[in-house]
Coordinates of C-alpha atoms in Angstrom, one line a residue:
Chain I
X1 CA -79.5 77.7 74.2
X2 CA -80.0 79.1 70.9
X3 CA -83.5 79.0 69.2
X4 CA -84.4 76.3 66.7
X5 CA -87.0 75.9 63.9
X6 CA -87.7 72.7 62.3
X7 CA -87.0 72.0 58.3
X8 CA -91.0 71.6 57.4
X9 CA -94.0 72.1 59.8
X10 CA -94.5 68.1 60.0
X11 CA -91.6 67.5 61.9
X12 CA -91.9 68.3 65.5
X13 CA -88.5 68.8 67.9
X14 CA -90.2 68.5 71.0
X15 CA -90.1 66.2 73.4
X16 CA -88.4 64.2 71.2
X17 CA -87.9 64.8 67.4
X18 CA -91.0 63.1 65.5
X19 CA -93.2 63.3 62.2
X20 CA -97.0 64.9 62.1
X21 CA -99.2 63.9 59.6
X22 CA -103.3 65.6 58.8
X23 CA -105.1 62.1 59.3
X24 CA -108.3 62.3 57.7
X25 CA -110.9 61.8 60.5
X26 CA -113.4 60.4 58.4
X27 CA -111.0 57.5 56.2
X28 CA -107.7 58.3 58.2
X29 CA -105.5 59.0 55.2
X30 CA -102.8 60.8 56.0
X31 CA -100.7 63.9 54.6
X32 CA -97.9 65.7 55.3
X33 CA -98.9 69.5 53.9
X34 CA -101.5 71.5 54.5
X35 CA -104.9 70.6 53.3
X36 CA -108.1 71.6 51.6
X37 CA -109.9 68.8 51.4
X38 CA -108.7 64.7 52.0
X39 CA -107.9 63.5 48.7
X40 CA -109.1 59.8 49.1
X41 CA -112.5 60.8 50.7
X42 CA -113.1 64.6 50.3
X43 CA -114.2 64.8 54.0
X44 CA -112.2 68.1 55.1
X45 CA -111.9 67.3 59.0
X46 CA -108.3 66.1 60.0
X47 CA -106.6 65.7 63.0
X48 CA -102.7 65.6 64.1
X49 CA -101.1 62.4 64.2
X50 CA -98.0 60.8 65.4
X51 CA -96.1 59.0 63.1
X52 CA -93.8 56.0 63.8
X53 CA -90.4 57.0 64.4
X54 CA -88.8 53.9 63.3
X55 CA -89.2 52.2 59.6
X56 CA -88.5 50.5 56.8
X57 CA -86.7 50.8 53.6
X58 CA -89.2 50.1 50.9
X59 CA -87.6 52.2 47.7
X60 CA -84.5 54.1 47.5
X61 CA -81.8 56.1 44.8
X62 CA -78.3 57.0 45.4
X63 CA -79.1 60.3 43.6
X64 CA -75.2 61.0 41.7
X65 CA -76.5 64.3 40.0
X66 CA -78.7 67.0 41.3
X67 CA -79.5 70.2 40.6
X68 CA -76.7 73.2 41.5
X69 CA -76.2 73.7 45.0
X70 CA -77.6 70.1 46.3
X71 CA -74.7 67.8 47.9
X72 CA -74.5 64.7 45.9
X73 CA -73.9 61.6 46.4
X74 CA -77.2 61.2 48.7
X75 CA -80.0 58.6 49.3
X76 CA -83.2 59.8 49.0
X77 CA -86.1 56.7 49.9
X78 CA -89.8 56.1 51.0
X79 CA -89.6 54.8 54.6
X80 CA -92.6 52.7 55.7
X81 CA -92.9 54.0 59.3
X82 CA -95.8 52.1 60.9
X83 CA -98.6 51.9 58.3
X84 CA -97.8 55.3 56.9
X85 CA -95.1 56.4 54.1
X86 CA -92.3 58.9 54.7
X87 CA -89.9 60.8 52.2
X88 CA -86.7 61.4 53.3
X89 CA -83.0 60.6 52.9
X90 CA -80.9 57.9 54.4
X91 CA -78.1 59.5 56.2
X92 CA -75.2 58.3 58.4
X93 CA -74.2 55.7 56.2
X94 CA -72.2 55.2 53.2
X95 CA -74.6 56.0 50.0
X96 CA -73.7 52.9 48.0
X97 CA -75.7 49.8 47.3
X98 CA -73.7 47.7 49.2
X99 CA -74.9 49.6 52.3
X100 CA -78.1 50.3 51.5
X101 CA -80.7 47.7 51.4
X102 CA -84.6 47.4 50.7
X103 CA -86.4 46.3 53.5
X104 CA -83.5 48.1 55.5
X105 CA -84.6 49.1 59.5
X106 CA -84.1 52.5 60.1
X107 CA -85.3 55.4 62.9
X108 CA -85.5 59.2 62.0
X109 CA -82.6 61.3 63.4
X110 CA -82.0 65.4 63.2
X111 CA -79.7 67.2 61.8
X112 CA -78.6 71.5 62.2
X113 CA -78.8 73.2 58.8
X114 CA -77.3 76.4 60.4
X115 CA -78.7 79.6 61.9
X116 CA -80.1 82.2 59.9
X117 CA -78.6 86.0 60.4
X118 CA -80.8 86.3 63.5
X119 CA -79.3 83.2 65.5
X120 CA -82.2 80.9 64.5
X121 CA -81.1 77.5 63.6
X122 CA -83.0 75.1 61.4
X123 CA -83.0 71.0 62.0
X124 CA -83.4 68.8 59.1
X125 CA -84.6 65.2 59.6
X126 CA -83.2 61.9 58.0
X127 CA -83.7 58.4 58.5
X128 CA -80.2 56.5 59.5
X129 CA -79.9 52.6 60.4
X130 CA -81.5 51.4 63.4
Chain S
X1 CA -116.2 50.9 8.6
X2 CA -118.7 51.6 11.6
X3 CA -119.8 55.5 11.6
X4 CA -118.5 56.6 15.0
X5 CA -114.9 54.7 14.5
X6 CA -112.2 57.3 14.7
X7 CA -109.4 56.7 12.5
X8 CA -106.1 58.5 11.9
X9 CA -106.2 59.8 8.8
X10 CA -102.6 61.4 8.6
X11 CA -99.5 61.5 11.1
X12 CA -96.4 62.8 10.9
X13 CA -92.9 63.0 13.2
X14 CA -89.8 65.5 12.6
X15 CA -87.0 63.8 13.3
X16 CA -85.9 64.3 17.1
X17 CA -82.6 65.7 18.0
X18 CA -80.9 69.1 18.2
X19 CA -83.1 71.8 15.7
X20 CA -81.1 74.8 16.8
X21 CA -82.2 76.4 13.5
X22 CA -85.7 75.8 14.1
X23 CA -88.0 76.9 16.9
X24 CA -91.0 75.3 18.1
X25 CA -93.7 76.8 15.9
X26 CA -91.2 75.7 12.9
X27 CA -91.0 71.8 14.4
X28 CA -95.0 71.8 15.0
X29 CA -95.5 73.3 11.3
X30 CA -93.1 71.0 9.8
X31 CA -95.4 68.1 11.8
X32 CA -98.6 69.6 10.9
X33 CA -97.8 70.2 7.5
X34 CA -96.5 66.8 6.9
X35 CA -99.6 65.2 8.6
X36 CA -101.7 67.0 6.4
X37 CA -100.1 65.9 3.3
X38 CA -100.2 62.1 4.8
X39 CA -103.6 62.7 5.4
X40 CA -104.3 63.9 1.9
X41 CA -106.0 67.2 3.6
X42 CA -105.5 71.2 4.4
X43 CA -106.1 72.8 6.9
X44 CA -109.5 74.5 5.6
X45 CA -110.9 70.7 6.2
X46 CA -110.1 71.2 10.1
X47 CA -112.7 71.6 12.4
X48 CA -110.3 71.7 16.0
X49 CA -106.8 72.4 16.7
X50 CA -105.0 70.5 19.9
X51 CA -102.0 71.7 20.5
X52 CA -99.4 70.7 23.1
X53 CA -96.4 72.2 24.3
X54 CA -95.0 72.5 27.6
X55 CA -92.1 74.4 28.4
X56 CA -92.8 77.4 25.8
X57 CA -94.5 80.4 26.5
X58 CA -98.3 79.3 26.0
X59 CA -100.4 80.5 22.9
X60 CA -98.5 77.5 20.9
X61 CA -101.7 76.3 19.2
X62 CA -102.5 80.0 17.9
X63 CA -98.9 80.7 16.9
X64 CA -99.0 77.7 14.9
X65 CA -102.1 79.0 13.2
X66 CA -100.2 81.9 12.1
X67 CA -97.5 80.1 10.3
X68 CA -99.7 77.2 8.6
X69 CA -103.8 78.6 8.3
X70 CA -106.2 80.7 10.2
X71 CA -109.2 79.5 9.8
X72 CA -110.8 80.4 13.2
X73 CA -111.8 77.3 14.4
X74 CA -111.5 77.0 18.3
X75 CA -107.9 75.9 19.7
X76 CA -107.2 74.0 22.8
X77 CA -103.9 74.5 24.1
X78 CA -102.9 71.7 26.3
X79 CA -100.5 70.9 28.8
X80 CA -100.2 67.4 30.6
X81 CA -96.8 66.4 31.5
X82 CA -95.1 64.1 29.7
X83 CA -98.4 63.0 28.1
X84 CA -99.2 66.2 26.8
X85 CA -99.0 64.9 23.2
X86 CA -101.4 62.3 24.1
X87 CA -103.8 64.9 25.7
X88 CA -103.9 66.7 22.4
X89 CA -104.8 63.4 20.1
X90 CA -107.4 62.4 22.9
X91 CA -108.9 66.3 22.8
X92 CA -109.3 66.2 18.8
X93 CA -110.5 62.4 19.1
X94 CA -113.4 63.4 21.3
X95 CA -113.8 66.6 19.3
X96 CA -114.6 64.3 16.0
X97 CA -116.5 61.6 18.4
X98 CA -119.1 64.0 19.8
X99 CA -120.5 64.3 16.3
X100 CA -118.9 68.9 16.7
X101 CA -116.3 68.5 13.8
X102 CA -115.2 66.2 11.1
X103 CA -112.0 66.2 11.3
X104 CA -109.0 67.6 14.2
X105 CA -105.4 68.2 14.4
X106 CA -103.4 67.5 17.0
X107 CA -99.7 68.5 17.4
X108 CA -97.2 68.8 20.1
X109 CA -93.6 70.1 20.1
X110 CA -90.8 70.7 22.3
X111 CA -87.4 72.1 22.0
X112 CA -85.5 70.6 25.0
X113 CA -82.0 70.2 23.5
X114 CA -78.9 70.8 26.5
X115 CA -82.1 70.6 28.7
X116 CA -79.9 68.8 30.8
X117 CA -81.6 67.6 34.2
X118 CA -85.5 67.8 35.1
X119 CA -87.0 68.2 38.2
X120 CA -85.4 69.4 40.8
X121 CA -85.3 73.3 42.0
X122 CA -81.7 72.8 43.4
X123 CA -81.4 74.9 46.7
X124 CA -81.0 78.4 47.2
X125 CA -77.6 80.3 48.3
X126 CA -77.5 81.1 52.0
X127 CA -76.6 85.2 51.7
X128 CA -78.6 87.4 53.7
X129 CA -80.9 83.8 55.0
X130 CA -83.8 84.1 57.0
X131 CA -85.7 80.7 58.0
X132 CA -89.3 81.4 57.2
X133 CA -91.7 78.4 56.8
X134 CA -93.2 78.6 53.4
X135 CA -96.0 77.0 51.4
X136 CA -98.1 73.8 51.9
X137 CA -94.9 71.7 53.9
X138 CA -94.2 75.0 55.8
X139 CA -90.3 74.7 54.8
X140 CA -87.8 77.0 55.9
X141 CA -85.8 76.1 53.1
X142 CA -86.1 73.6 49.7
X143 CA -86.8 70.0 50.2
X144 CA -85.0 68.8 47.1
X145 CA -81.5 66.8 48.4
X146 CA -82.4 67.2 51.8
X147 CA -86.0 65.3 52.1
X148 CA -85.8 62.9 49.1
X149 CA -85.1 63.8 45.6
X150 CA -87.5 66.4 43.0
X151 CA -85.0 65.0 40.1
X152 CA -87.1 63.2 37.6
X153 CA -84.0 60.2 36.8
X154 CA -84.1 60.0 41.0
X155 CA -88.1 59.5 40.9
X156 CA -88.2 56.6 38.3
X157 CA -85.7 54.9 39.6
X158 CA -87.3 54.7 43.0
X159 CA -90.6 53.5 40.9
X160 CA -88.1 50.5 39.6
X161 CA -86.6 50.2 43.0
X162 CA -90.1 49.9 44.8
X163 CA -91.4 47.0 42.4
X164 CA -88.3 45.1 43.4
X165 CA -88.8 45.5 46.7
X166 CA -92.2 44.5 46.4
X167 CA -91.8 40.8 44.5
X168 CA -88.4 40.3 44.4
X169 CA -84.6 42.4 44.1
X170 CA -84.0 43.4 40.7
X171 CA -80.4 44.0 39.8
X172 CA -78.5 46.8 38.3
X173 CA -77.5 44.6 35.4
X174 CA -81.0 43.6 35.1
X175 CA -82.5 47.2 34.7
X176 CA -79.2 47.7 32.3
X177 CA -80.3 45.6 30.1
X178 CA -83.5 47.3 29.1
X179 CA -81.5 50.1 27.8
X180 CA -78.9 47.5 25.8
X181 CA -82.4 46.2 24.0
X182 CA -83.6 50.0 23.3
X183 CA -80.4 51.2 22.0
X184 CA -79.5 48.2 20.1
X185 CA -83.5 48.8 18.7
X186 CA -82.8 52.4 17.8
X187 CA -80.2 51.8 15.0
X188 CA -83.3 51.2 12.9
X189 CA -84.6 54.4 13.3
X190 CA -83.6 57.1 10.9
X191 CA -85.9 59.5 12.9
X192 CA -83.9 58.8 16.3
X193 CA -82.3 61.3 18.1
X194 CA -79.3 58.4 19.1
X195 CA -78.6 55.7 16.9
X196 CA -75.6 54.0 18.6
X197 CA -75.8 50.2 19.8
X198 CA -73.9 50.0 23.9
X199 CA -73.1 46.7 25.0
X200 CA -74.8 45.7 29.1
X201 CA -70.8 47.1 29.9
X202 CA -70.8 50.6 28.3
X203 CA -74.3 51.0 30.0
X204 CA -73.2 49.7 33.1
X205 CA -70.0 51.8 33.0
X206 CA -71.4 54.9 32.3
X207 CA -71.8 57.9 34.2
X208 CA -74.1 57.4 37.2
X209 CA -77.3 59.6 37.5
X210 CA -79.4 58.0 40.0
X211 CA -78.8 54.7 40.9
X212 CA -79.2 52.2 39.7
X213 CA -79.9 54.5 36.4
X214 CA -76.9 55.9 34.4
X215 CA -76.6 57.9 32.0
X216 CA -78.1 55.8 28.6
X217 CA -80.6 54.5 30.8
X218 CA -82.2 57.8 30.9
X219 CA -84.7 59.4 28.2
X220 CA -82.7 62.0 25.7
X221 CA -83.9 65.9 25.6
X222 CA -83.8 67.0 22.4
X223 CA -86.0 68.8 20.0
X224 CA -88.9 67.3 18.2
X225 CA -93.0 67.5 17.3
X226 CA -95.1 65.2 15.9
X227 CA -98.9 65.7 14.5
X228 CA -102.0 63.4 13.8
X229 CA -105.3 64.1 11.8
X230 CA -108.2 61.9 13.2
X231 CA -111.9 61.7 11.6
X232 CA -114.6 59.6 11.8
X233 CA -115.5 56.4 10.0
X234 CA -118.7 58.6 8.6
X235 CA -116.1 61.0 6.8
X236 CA -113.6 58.2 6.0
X237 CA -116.2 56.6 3.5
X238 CA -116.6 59.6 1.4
X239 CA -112.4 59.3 1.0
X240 CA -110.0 57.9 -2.2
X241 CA -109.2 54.3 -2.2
X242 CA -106.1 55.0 -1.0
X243 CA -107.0 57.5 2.1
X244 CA -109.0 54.6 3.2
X245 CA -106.3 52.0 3.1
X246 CA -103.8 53.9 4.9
X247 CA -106.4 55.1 7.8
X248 CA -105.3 53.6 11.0
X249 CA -108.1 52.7 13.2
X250 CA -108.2 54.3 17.1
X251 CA -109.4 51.1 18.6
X252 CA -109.0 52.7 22.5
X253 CA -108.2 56.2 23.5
X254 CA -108.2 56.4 27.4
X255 CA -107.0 59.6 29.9
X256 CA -106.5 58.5 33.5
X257 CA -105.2 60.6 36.5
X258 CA -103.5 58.4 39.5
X259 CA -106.7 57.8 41.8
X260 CA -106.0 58.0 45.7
X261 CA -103.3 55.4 46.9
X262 CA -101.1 55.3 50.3
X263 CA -97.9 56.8 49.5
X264 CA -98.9 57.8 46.1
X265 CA -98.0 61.3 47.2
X266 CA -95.0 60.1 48.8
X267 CA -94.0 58.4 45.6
X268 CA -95.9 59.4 42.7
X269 CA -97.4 56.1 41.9
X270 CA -97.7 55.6 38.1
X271 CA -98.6 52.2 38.3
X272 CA -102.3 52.4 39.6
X273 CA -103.4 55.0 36.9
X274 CA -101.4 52.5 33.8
X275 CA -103.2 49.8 35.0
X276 CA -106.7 51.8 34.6
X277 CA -105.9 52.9 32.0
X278 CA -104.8 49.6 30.1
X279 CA -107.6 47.9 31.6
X280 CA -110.4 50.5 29.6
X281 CA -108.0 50.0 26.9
X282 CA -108.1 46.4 26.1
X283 CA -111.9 46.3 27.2
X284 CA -112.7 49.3 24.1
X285 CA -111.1 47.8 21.9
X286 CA -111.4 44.1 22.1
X287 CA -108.5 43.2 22.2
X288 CA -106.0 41.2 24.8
X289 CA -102.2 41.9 25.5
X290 CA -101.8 38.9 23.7
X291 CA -102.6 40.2 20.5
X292 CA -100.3 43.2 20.8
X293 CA -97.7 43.0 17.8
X294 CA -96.0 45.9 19.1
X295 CA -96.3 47.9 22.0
X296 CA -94.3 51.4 22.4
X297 CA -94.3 52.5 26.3
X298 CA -92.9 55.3 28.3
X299 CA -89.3 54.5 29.0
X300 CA -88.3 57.7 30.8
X301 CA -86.0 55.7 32.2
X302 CA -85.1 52.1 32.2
X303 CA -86.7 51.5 35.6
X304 CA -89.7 53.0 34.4
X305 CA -90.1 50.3 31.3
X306 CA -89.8 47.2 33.7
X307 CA -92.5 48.5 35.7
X308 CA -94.9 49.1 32.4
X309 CA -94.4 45.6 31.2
X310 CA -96.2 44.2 34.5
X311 CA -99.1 47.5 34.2
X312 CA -99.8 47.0 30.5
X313 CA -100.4 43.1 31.6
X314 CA -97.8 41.9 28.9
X315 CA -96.9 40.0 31.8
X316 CA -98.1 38.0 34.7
X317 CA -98.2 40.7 38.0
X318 CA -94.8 40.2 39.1
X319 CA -93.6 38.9 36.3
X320 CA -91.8 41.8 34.3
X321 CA -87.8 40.7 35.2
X322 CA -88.9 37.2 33.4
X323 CA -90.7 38.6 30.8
X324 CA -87.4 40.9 30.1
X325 CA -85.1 37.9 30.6
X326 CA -86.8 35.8 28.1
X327 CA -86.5 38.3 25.1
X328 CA -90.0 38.6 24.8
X329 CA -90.2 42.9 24.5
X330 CA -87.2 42.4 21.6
X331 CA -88.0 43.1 18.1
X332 CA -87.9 39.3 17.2
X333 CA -89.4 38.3 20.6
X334 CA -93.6 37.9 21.4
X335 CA -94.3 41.6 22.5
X336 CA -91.9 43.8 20.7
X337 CA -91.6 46.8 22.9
X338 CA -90.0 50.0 21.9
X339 CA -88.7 48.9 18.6
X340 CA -88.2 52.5 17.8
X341 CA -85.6 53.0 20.2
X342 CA -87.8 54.5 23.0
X343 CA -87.4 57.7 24.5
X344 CA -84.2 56.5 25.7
X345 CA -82.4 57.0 22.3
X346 CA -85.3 57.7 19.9
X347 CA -85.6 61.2 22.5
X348 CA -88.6 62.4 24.6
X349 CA -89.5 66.3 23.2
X350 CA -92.1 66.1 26.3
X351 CA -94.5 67.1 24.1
X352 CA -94.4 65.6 21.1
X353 CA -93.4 62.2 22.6
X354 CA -97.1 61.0 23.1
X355 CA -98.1 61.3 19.2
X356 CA -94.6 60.3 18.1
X357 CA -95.2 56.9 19.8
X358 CA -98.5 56.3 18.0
X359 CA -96.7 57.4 14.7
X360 CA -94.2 54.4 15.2
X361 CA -97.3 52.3 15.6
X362 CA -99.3 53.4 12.7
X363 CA -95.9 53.2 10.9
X364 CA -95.6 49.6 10.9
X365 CA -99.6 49.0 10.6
X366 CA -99.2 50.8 7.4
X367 CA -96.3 48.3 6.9
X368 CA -94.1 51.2 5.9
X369 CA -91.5 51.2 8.2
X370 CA -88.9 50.0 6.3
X371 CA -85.7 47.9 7.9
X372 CA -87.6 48.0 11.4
X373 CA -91.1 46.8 10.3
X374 CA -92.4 44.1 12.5
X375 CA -93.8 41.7 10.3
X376 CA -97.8 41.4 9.3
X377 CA -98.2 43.8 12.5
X378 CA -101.5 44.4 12.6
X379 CA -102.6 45.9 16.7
X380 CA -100.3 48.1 18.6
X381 CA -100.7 50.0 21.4
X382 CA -99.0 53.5 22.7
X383 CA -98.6 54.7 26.3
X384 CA -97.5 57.7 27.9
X385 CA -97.3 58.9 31.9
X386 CA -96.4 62.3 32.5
X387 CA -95.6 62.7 36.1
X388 CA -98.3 64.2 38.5
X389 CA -99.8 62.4 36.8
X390 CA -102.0 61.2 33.9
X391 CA -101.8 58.4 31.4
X392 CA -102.6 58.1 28.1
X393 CA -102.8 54.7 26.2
X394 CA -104.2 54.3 22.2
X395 CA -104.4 50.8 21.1
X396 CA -104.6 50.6 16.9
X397 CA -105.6 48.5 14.4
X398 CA -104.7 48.0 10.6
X399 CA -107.5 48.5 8.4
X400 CA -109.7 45.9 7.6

């Protein structure tokens, strides 16, 4: 099996594909990127979290024009997942407004965005409908 | 006239739209020079310089000095997003206020003409690829497309999206018809980038940026500056007759950044920080949304403007699709928004935009604007949000 690396450092492949997020262990504010300091609280202690893998629709666009090189059309959206917030696209499903819905259930899936010259392949994550 | 008031002595907009014989120190000098002469002033009576500009080369406010007086008095060169225009009033306003000068300039100018899309680094071609994890997310390769959207048109109309989702769907049509009521304002405005009326169809019709905004429902880049000379009420007493009767009064001046919010770096959230912001607003100066007679908000794009109607409180909380539907933000409605056309055809030249706005306000306090003056107007306030973010907001009042 050929070696993988995941799109950004919060999303985890193993066991099973998931989001991390820095939880601030004095306010529990979460991020996604690396931190100096928690931006709600200034405390600078943080600890890794599991986030939700299944969520909710709560804003999305069907982007139509993008900047060179980007596929379009696609659905980017927030994603309530449990209490915290989650970028990401809505994939495996037809990127018009008839299919997709605020308050819309959805659960992350994985994606390959191809191997690199050395045999490495990267895995994107999306949200799709539950 | 108290002592500490600060008043706008003189202001002054190019007209937005395609300069390609003029660059930006020729815009900002055209503005500066033409706010002097409104303010009945030169440059030797300058104590400050603000200057905004964003996508130049930096140095603007000293390259301006060059071309219209170098006195040596100190520059601030600022940069705030879309409200870097508004930075630059609000950094010669408290210039005058802490008693250091007696009178400022601010000006900001943009060329942005074929601009064509903001936001979004695009992704990079795959020759010769290696996946290394780099900066803060640790990506391997760009997040825009994949992981949500950097486009600016894509980011504003999830802001519209997310207010419908929180009290209520809002349709395509009904976010369509912000733009008919901004376009259809614009033919007013000799100064406009886009003068052209579209029915709800045409705007409907057009070509599809990010759903649910198209094309017209989208700010214009184009080319522009605008510039503002503020003083005190101290300085304003010593002035002609006629300096004083045309001296527009800064009721509020107010610079917020987004506090801390869930999501809010998910989804920049430009609703807490407008809120804050009109809050200080309507507390410094007095005044209530109520007595607005005109208000001139950031319509980046249509889904933007719904969600300002609700965070400048010209509505109930919730409100703003009613507040649309019953003609209320129309120049002949209660709360005339964007009579000037908006950024939408009016144009957004980033910089310039956030004194431009308080030019079409201090335009009809004057009562000198013409076909579009709004009758006996006598308060209006300006906002801008530049994405990141910070908001500025100036209420203004007629002289007494």
């Amino acid at each position: 099996m050929s070696q993988q690396i995941a799109h950004v450092s919060y999303l985890k492949l193993d066991p099973k594909p998931h989001l991390v997020a820095n939880e601030c262990t004095s306010c529990g504010a979460r991020f996604f990127d690396r931190r100096n300091a928690c931006a709600s609280c200034f405390a600078s202690d943080f600890r890794t979290v599991d986030v939700p893998t299944e969520g909710e629709v709560t804003s999305f666009t069907i982007v139509a024009l993008a900047a060179p090189g980007v596929p379009v059309p696609f659905v980017a959206a927030t994603v309530k997942c449990g209490g915290t917030s989650v970028r990401g696209n809505i994939i495996n499903v037809e990127p018009t407004p008839d299919k997709v819905k605020l308050g819309m259930k959805v659960q992350l899936t994985t994606f390959s965005m191809g191997a690199d010259d050395d045999g490495l392949e990267a895995v994107g994550f999306g949200f799709e409908p539950a | 006239m108290a002592t500490d008031d600060i008043w706008i002595l003189g202001i002054a907009m190019t007209k937005f739209g395609k300069h390609a014989d003029k660059d930006i120190v020729d815009l900002g000098a055209d503005a500066a020079m033409a706010a002097l002469r409104d303010a009945g002033v030169s440059m030797r009576d300058m104590g400050v310089l603000a200057a905004g500009n964003l996508m130049g080369s930096g140095g603007f406010g000293q390259q301006l000095q060059k071309q219209i007086g170098q006195t040596g008095i100190p520059v601030y060169n600022v940069s705030n997003a879309c409200a870097t225009g508004a930075t630059a009033l609000r950094t010669a306003i408290m210039a005058v206020k802490s008693g250091e000068v007696k009178m400022g300039l601010a000006v900001g100018a943009e060329k942005l003409a074929g601009a064509g899309l903001l936001g979004g680094g695009g992704q990079a071609k795959s020759a010769g690829k290696k996946w290394e994890p780099k900066g803060r997310f640790g990506a391997v390769a760009p997040t825009d497309g994949r992981i949500g959207t950097d486009t600016m048109p894509g980011t504003f109309a999830q802001v519209g999206m997310e207010y419908g989702h929180k009290y209520g769907e809002v349709s395509f049509e009904t976010f369509a018809r912000i733009s008919e009521k901004n376009h259809a304002h614009s033919v007013l405005n000799p100064l406009a980038a886009y003068q052209k009326r579209f029915t709800l169809e045409e705007i409907m019709g057009d070509m599809m940026i990010a759903y649910p905004n198209t094309r017209p429902m989208c700010s214009a880049n184009c080319d522009g500056a605008a510039a503002a000379v503020v003083t005190s009420g101290e300085v304003l007493r010593t002035l002609s007759p006629d300096q004083q009767r045309r001296a527009i009064k800064v009721s509020a001046s107010v610079l917020t950044t987004d506090p801390y919010q869930e999501a809010c770096q998910i989804l920049p959230d430009v609703n807490t920080l407008t809120r804050n912001a009109a809050k200080i607003a309507y507390e410094q100066a007095g005044v209530s949304p109520s007595d607005l007679d005109l208000v001139e908000l950031h319509d980046c794009f249509a889904t933007a403007e719904l969600v300002h109607y609700d965070n400048l409180m010209l509505c109930p909380e919730g409100g703003a699709v009613d507040f649309l539907m019953s003609g209320a933000p129309w120049r002949d409605g209660s709360t005339p928004v964007n009579v000037s056309g908006g950024l939408q055809s009016k144009g957004h030249p980033i910089s310039a935009t956030g004194i431009a706005n308080i030019w079409e306000i201090c335009h009809h306090l004057r009562g000198e604007a013409g076909d579009r003056q709004i009758a006996n107007a006598k308060v209006g306030l300006a906002h801008v949000i530049g994405l990141g973010s910070a908001c500025g907001i100036h209420i203004l009042e007629k002289a007494a």
